[in-house]
Coordinates of C-alpha atoms in Angstrom, one line a residue:
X466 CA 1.4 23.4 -27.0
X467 CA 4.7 23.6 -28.0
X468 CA 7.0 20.8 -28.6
X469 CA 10.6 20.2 -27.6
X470 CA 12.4 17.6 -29.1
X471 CA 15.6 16.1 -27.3
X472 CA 18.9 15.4 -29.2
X473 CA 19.1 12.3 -26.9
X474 CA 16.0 10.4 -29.1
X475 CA 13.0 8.9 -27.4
X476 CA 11.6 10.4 -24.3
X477 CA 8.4 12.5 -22.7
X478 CA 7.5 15.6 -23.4
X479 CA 7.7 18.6 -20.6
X480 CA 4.0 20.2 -20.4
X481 CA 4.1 23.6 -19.4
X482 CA 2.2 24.4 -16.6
X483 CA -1.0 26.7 -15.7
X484 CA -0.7 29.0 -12.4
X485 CA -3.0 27.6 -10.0
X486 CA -3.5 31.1 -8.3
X487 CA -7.8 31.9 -8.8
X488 CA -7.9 29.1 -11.3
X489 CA -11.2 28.2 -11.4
X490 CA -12.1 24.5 -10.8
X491 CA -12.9 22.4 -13.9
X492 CA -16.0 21.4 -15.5
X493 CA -16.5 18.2 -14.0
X494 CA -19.0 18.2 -10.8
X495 CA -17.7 16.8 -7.2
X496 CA -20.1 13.4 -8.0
X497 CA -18.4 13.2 -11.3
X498 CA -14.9 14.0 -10.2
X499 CA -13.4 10.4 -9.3
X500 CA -12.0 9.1 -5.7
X501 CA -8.5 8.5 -5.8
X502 CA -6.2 6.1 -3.8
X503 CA -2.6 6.6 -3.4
X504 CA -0.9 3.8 -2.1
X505 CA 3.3 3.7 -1.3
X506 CA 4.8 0.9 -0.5
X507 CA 8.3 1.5 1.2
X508 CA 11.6 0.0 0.2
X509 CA 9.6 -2.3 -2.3
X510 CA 11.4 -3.1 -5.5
X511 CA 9.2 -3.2 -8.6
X512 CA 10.6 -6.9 -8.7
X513 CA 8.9 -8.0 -5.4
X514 CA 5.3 -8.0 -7.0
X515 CA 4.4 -10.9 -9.2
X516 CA 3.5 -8.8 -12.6
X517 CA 6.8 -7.6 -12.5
X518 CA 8.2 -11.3 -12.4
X519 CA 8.4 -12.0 -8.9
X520 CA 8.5 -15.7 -8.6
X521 CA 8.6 -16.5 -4.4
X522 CA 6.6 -13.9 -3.0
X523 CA 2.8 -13.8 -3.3
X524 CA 1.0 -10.8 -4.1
X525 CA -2.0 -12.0 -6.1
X526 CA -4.0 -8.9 -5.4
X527 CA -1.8 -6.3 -6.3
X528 CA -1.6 -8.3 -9.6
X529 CA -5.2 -8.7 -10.4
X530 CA -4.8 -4.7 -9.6
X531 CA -2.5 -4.7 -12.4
X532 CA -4.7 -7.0 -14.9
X533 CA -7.5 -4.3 -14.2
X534 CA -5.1 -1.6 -15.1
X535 CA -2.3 -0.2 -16.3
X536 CA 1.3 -1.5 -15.6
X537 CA 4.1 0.5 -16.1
X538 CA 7.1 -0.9 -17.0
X539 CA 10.0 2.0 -17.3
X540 CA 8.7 4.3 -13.8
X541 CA 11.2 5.8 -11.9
X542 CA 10.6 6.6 -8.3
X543 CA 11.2 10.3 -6.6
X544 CA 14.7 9.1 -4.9
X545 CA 16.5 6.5 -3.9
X546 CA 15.8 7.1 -0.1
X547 CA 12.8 8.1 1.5
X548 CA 11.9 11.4 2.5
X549 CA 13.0 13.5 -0.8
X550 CA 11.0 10.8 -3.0
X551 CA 8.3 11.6 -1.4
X552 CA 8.1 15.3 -1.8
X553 CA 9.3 14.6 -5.4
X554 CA 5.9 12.7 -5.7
X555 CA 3.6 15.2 -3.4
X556 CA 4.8 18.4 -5.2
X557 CA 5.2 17.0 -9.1
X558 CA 9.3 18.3 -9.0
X559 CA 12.2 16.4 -9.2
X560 CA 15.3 16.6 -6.6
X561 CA 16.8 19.3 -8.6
X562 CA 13.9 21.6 -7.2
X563 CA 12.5 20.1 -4.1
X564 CA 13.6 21.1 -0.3
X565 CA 14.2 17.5 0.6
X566 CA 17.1 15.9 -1.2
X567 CA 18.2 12.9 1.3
X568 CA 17.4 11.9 4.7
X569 CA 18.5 14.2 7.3
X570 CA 17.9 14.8 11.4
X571 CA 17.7 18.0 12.3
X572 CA 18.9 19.1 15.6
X573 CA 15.9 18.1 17.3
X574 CA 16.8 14.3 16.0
X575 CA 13.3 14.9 13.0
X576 CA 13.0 14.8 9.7
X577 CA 13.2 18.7 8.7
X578 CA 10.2 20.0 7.0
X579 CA 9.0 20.7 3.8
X580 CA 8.7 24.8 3.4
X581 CA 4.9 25.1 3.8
X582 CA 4.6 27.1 0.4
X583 CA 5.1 23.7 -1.4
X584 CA 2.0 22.9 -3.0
X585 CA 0.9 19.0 -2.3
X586 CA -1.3 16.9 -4.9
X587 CA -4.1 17.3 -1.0
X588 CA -3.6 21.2 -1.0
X589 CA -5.0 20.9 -5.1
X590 CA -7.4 18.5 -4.7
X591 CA -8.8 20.4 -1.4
X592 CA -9.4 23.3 -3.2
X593 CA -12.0 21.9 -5.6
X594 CA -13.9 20.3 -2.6
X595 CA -11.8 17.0 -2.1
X596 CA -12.0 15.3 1.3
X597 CA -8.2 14.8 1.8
X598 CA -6.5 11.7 3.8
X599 CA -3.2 10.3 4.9
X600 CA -2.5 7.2 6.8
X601 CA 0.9 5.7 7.2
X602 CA 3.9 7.6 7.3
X603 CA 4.4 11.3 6.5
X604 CA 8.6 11.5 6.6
X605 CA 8.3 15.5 5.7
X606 CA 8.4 17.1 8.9
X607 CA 7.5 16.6 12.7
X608 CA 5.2 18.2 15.1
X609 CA 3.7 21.5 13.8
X610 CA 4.8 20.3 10.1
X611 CA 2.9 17.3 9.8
X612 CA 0.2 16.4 6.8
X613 CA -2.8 18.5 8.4
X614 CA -0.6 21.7 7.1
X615 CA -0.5 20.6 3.6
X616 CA -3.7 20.0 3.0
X617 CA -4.9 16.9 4.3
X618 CA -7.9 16.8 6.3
X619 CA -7.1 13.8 8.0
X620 CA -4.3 12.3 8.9
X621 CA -3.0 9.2 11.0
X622 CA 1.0 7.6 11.5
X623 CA 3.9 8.2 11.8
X624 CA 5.8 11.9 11.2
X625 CA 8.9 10.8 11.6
X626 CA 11.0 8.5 9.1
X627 CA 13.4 7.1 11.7
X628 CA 10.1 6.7 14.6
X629 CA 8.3 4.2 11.3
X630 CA 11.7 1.9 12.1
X631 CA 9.5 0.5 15.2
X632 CA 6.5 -1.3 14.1
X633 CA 5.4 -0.9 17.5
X634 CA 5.7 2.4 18.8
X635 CA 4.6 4.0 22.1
X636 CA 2.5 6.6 20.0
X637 CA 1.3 7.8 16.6
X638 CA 0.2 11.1 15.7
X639 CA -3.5 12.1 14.5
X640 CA -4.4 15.1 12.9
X641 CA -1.4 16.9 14.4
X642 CA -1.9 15.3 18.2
X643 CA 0.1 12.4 20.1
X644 CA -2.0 9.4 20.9
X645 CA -0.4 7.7 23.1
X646 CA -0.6 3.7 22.3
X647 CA -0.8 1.4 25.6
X648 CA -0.4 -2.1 24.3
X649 CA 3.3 -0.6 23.1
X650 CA 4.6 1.1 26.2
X651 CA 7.5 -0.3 28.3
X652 CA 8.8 -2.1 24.9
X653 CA 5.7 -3.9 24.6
X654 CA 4.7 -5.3 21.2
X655 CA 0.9 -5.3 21.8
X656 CA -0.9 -3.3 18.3
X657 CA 1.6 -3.5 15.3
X658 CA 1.3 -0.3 13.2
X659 CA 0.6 -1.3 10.0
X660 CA -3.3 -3.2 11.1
X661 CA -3.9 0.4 12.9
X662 CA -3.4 1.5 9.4
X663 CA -5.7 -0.8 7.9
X664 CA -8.1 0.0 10.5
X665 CA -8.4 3.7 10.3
X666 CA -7.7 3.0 6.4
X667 CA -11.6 1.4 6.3
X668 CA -13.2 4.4 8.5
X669 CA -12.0 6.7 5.9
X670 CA -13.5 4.6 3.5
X671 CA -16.8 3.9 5.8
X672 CA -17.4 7.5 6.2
X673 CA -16.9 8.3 1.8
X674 CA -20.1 10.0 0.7
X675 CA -20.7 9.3 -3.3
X676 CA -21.5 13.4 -3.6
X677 CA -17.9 14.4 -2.1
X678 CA -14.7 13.1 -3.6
X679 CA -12.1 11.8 -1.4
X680 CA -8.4 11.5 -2.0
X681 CA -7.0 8.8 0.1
X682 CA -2.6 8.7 0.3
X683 CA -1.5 5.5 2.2
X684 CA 2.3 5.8 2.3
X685 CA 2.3 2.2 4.1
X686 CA 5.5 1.5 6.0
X687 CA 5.8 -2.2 4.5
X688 CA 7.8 -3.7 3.8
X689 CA 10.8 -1.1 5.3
X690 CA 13.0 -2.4 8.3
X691 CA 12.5 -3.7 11.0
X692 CA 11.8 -6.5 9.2
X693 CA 9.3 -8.2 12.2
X694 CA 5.6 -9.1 11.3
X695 CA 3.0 -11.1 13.8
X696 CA 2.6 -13.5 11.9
X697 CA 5.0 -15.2 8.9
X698 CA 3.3 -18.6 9.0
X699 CA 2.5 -17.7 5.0
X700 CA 5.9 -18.8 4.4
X701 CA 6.7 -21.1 7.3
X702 CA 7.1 -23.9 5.4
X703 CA 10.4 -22.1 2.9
X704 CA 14.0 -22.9 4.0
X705 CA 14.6 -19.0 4.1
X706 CA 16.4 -17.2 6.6
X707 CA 13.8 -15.7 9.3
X708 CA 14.1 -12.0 8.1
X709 CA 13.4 -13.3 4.8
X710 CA 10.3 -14.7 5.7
X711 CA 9.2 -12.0 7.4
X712 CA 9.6 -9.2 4.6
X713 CA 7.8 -11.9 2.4
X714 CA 4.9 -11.9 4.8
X715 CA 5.4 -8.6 5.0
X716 CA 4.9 -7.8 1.6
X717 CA 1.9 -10.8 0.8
X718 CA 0.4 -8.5 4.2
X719 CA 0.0 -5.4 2.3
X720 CA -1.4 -7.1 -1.0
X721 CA -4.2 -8.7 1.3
X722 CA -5.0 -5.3 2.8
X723 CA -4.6 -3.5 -1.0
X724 CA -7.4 -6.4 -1.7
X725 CA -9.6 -5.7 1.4
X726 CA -9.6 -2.0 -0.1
X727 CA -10.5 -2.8 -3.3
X728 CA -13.5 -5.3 -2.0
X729 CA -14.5 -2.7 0.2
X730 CA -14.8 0.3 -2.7
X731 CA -16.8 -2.8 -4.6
X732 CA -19.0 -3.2 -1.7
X733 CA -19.7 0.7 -0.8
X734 CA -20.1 1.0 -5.0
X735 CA -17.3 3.6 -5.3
X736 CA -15.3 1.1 -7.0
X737 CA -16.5 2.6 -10.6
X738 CA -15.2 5.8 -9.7
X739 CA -12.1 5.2 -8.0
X740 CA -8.4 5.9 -9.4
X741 CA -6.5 3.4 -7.1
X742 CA -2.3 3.7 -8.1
X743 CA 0.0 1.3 -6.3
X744 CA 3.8 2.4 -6.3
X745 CA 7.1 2.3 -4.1
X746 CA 9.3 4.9 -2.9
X747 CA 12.8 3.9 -3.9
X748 CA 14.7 0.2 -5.0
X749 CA 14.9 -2.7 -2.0
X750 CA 17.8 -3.1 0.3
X751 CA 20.7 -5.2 -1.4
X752 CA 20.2 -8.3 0.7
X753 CA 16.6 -8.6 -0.7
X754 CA 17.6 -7.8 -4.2
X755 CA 20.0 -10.7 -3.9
X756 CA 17.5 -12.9 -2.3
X757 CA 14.2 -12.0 -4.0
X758 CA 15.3 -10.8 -7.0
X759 CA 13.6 -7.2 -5.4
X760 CA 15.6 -4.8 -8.1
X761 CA 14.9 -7.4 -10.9
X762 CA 18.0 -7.6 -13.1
X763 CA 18.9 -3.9 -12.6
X764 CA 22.6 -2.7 -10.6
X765 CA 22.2 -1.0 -7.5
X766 CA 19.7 -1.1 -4.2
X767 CA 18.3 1.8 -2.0
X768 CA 21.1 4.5 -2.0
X769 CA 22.5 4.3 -5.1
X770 CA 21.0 6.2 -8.6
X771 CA 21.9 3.1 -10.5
X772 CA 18.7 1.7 -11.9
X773 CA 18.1 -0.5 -8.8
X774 CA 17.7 2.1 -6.5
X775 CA 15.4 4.4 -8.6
X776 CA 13.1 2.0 -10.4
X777 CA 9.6 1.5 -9.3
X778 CA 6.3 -0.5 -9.7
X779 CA 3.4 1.8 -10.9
X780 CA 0.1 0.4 -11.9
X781 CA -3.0 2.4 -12.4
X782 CA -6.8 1.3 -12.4
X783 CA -9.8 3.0 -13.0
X784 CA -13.1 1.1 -14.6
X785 CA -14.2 2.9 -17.4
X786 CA -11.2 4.9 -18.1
X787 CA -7.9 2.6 -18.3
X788 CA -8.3 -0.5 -20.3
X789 CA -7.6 -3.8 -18.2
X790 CA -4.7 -5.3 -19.2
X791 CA -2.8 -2.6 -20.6
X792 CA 1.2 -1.9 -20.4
X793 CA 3.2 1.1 -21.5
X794 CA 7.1 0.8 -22.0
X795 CA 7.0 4.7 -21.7
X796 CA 9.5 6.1 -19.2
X797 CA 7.5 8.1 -16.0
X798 CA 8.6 9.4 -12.7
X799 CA 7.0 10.1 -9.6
X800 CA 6.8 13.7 -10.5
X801 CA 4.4 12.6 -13.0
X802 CA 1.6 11.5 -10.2
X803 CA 0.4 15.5 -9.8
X804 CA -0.5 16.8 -13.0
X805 CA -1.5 13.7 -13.7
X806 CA -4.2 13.2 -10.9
X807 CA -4.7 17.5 -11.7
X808 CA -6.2 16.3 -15.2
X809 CA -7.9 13.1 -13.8
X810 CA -10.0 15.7 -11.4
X811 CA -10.2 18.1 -14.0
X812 CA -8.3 20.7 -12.3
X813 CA -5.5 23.0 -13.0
X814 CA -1.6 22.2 -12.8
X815 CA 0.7 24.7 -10.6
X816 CA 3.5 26.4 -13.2
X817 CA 6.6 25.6 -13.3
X818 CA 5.9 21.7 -12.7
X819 CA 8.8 18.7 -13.7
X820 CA 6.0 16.3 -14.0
X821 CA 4.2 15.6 -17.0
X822 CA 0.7 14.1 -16.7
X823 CA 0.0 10.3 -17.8
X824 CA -3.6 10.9 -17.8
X825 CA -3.6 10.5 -22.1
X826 CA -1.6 7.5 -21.6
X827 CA -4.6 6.0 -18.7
X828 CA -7.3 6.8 -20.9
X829 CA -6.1 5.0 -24.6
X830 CA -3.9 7.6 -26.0
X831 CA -0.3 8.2 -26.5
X832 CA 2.1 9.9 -23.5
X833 CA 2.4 13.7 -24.1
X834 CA 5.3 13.5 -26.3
X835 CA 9.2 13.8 -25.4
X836 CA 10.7 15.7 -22.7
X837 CA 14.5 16.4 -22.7
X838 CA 15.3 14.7 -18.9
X839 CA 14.7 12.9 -15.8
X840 CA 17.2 14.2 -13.1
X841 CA 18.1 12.9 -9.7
X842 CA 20.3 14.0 -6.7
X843 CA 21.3 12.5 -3.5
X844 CA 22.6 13.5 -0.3
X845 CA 23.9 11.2 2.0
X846 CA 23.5 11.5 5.4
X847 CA 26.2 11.4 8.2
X848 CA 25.1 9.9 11.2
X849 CA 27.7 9.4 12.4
X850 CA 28.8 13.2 12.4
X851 CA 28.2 14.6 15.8
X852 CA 30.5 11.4 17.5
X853 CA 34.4 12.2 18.5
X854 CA 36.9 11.9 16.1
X855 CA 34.7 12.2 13.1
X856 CA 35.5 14.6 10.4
X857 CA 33.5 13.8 7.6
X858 CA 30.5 16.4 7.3
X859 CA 27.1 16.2 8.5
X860 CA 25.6 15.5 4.6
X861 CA 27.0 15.7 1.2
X862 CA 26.3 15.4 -2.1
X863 CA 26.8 11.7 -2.9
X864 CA 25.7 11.3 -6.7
X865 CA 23.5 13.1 -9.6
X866 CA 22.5 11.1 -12.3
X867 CA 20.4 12.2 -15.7
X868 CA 18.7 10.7 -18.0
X869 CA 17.5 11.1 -21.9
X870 CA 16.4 9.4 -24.2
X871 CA 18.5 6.1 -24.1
X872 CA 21.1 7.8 -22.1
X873 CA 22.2 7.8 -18.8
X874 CA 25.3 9.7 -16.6
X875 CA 25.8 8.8 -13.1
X876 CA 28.1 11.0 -11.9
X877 CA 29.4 10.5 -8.2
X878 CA 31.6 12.9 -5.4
X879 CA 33.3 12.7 -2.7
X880 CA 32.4 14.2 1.2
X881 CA 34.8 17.2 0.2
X882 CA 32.9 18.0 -3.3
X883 CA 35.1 16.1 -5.6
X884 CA 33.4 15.1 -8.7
X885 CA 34.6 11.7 -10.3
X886 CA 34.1 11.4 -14.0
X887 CA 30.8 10.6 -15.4
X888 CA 29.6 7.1 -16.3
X889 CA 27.5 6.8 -19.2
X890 CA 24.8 3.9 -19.8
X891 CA 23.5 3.1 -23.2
X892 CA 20.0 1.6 -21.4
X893 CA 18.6 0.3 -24.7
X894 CA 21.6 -1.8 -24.6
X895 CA 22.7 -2.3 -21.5
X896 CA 19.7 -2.1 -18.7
X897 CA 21.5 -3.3 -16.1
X898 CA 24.3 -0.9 -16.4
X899 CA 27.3 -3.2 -16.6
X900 CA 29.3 -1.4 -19.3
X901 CA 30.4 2.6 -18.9
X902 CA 30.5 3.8 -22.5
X903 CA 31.7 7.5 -21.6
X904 CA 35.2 7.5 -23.1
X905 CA 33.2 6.3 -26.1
X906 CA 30.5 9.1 -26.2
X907 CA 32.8 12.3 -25.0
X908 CA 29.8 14.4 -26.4
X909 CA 27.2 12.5 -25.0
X910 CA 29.1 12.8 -21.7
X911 CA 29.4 16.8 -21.9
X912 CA 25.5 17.4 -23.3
X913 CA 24.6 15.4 -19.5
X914 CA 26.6 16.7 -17.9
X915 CA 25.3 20.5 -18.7
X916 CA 22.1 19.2 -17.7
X917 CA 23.6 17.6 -14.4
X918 CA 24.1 21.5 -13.8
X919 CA 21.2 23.6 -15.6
X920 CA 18.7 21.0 -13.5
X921 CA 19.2 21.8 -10.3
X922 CA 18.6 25.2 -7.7
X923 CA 20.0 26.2 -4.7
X924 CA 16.7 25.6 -2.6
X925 CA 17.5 23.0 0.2
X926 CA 18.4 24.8 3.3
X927 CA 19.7 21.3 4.7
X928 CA 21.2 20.0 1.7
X929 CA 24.5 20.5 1.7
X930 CA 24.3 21.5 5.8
X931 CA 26.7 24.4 6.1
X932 CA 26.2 25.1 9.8

């Protein structure tokens, strides 16, 4: 393997990948090859969990996840909104090289879809005799480019990223097919999403077969607006604002349903073999950051490419493999998830990936080395664009940051596709990004800013919209 060190100091190596075209599966068989759980919280600062210092919200599961594991403490998510973060994670590249880079409505008021030659973590992990599965929300295309067309065998939520707003919609989709939901029509508020999740989450788990693998990807919509929940008697008693009580319950929801999984892998004796990663899609909103603390002490919310709005919670646990208790201060991204669950199954990476694989790091050894950057862009969407008067454009490039080694540029532009100047962060000095050193570092400045521009391809039809 050959190794790349970056002028910028400390960082992660870039692995080179291995085509997946007639690679032959690895070694391992399908009994030895372990179960893996996915699960994405959505708009869930790393600072909402307790192990990440949370002090008002309870999430006791999720941190005895974490005491079983591996906490990370430097993971960056996908994106700072939803839909491009998640294809960032499902394909192992960064927003530089995926389709999706922002939320976006096509004409047809959906989210566009991801180019069905993208190859998902499901599509791998399918082809070496995986039994694939997705509940929750798939925010990567609507009917006819839903999860059952990259590679998951079954599948049950929400295709649409503004249709997960309602938490209790008139229908859901399953395995490509509208099911209409009664107890929800004529605005009623009878079967709340997120326990339909839960529900079809355990007859995945009832039907698992200890000779056949499963991969399980639970892109939860908790604890993303509309902030309403049944029931947020957990924190009745806290002189908190109602919608503050309800994201809490929202969040201490999904940890009691993270533990009901976990009990019920201990129970069905697949907890052994089971990879179970917990993560979030992108920083909080700002009033919970305020509130909660939800972004910890980093700048920025949802939106933004300052810390706050790309910084994530990732823990790891597999008995056997990843020693309880562990932490690594070693900077990931989302990207990272594919090649590493690829080596975890003992299967061969897709070339050309931006992800590096953590599996070293899970099982007692060092991370892979140094890579030369992490690189993020963000479109903004206009929805406002189609109303009378309006002349800003449908979507434009809103902000690219970089970063290496201690360094980071966060370089913003205008709807016309004016660049300001960069900012520059040192982040082993200055983690919250309060102090722009780029008149200070000229050099620095330049060297991220030709990375800003090497790190990114035209290949986003929707992203700038021209039409």
């Amino acid at each position: 393997m050959h190794k790349k060190r970056s002028i910028f100091g400390c960082g992660i190596m870039l692995l080179a990948g291995v085509c997946l075209a007639g690679a032959p599966a690895g070694k391992k068989t399908a009994e030895q090859r372990p179960n893996i759980i996915l699960i994405l919280a959505d708009d869930m600062g790393y600072g909402d969990l307790g192990c990440y210092g949370q002090q008002m919200i309870r999430t006791p599961n999720i941190d005895a996840l974490a005491r079983n594991g591996m906490r990370f403490t430097a993971h960056y998510t996908g994106s700072t909104v939803c839909a491009p973060s998640r294809e960032a994670m499902l394909t192992g590249k960064h927003t530089g090289h995926t389709a999706i880079r922002g939320n976006f409505l096509t004409d047809e008021k959906e989210d566009p879809p991801m180019p069905s030659g993208k190859v998902t973590i499901a599509e791998l992990l399918k082809s070496v005799g995986y039994r694939t599965g997705l509940v929750g929300k798939w925010g990567l295309g609507g009917e006819r480019h839903g999860p059952e067309k990259q590679g998951f065998d079954y599948c049950y939520g929400y295709l649409d990223q503004i249709q997960a707003h309602n938490y209790y919609p008139p229908f859901l989709y399953e395995n490509g097919k509208k099911v209409m939901l009664p107890e929800n029509a004529d605005g009623k508020e009878g079967a709340y999403s997120h326990r339909l999740f839960v529900e079809k989450t355990m007859q995945f788990l009832d039907n698992a077969r200890k000779d056949e693998p499963f991969f399980l990807y639970l892109p939860y919509t908790i604890p993303h607006g509309k902030h309403v929940i049944p029931d947020n008697s957990a924190y009745a008693d806290k002189d908190w604002p109602e919608q503050m009580k309800n994201y809490a319950a929202m969040i201490s929801l999904l940890d009691a349903d993270v533990g009901r999984i976990l009990q019920t892998l201990k129970e069905k004796g697949l907890d052994k073999n089971t990879l179970v990663i917990f993560t979030s899609d992108n920083g909080a909103n700002p009033g919970f950051g305020k509130f909660f603390k939800s972004n910890g002490a980093s700048r920025g919310q949802k939106t933004s490419l300052y810390e706050g709005g790309i910084r994530g919670p990732l823990i790891a646990s597999w008995p056997g493999k990843i020693q309880p208790g562990t932490v690594s201060s070693g900077v990931t991204a989302a990207w990272d998830l594919l090649p590493s669950i690829c080596d975890a199954a003992d299967i061969k990476k897709p070339a050309g990936l931006d992800g590096i694989s953590l599996y070293g790091a899970w099982t007692g050894k060092p991370l892979a080395g140094e890579r030369p950057y992490l690189y993020w862009e963000y479109y903004t969407y206009n929805y406002n664009w189609d109303k009378p008067g309006v002349t800003l454009p449908r979507n434009w490039l809103e902000s690219r940051a970089v970063r290496s080694g201690k360094w980071k540029a966060v370089k913003k532009s205008t709807p016309d596709g004016k660049s300001a100047p960069a900012e520059l962060y040192d982040l082993s000095a200055d983690a919250s990004e309060t102090t722009d050193v780029a008149a200070a570092n000229p050099t620095v400045v330049k060297q991220l800013e030709a990375i800003m521009k090497k790190a990114t391809i035209a290949d986003a039809s929707y992203f700038p919209y021209k039409k």
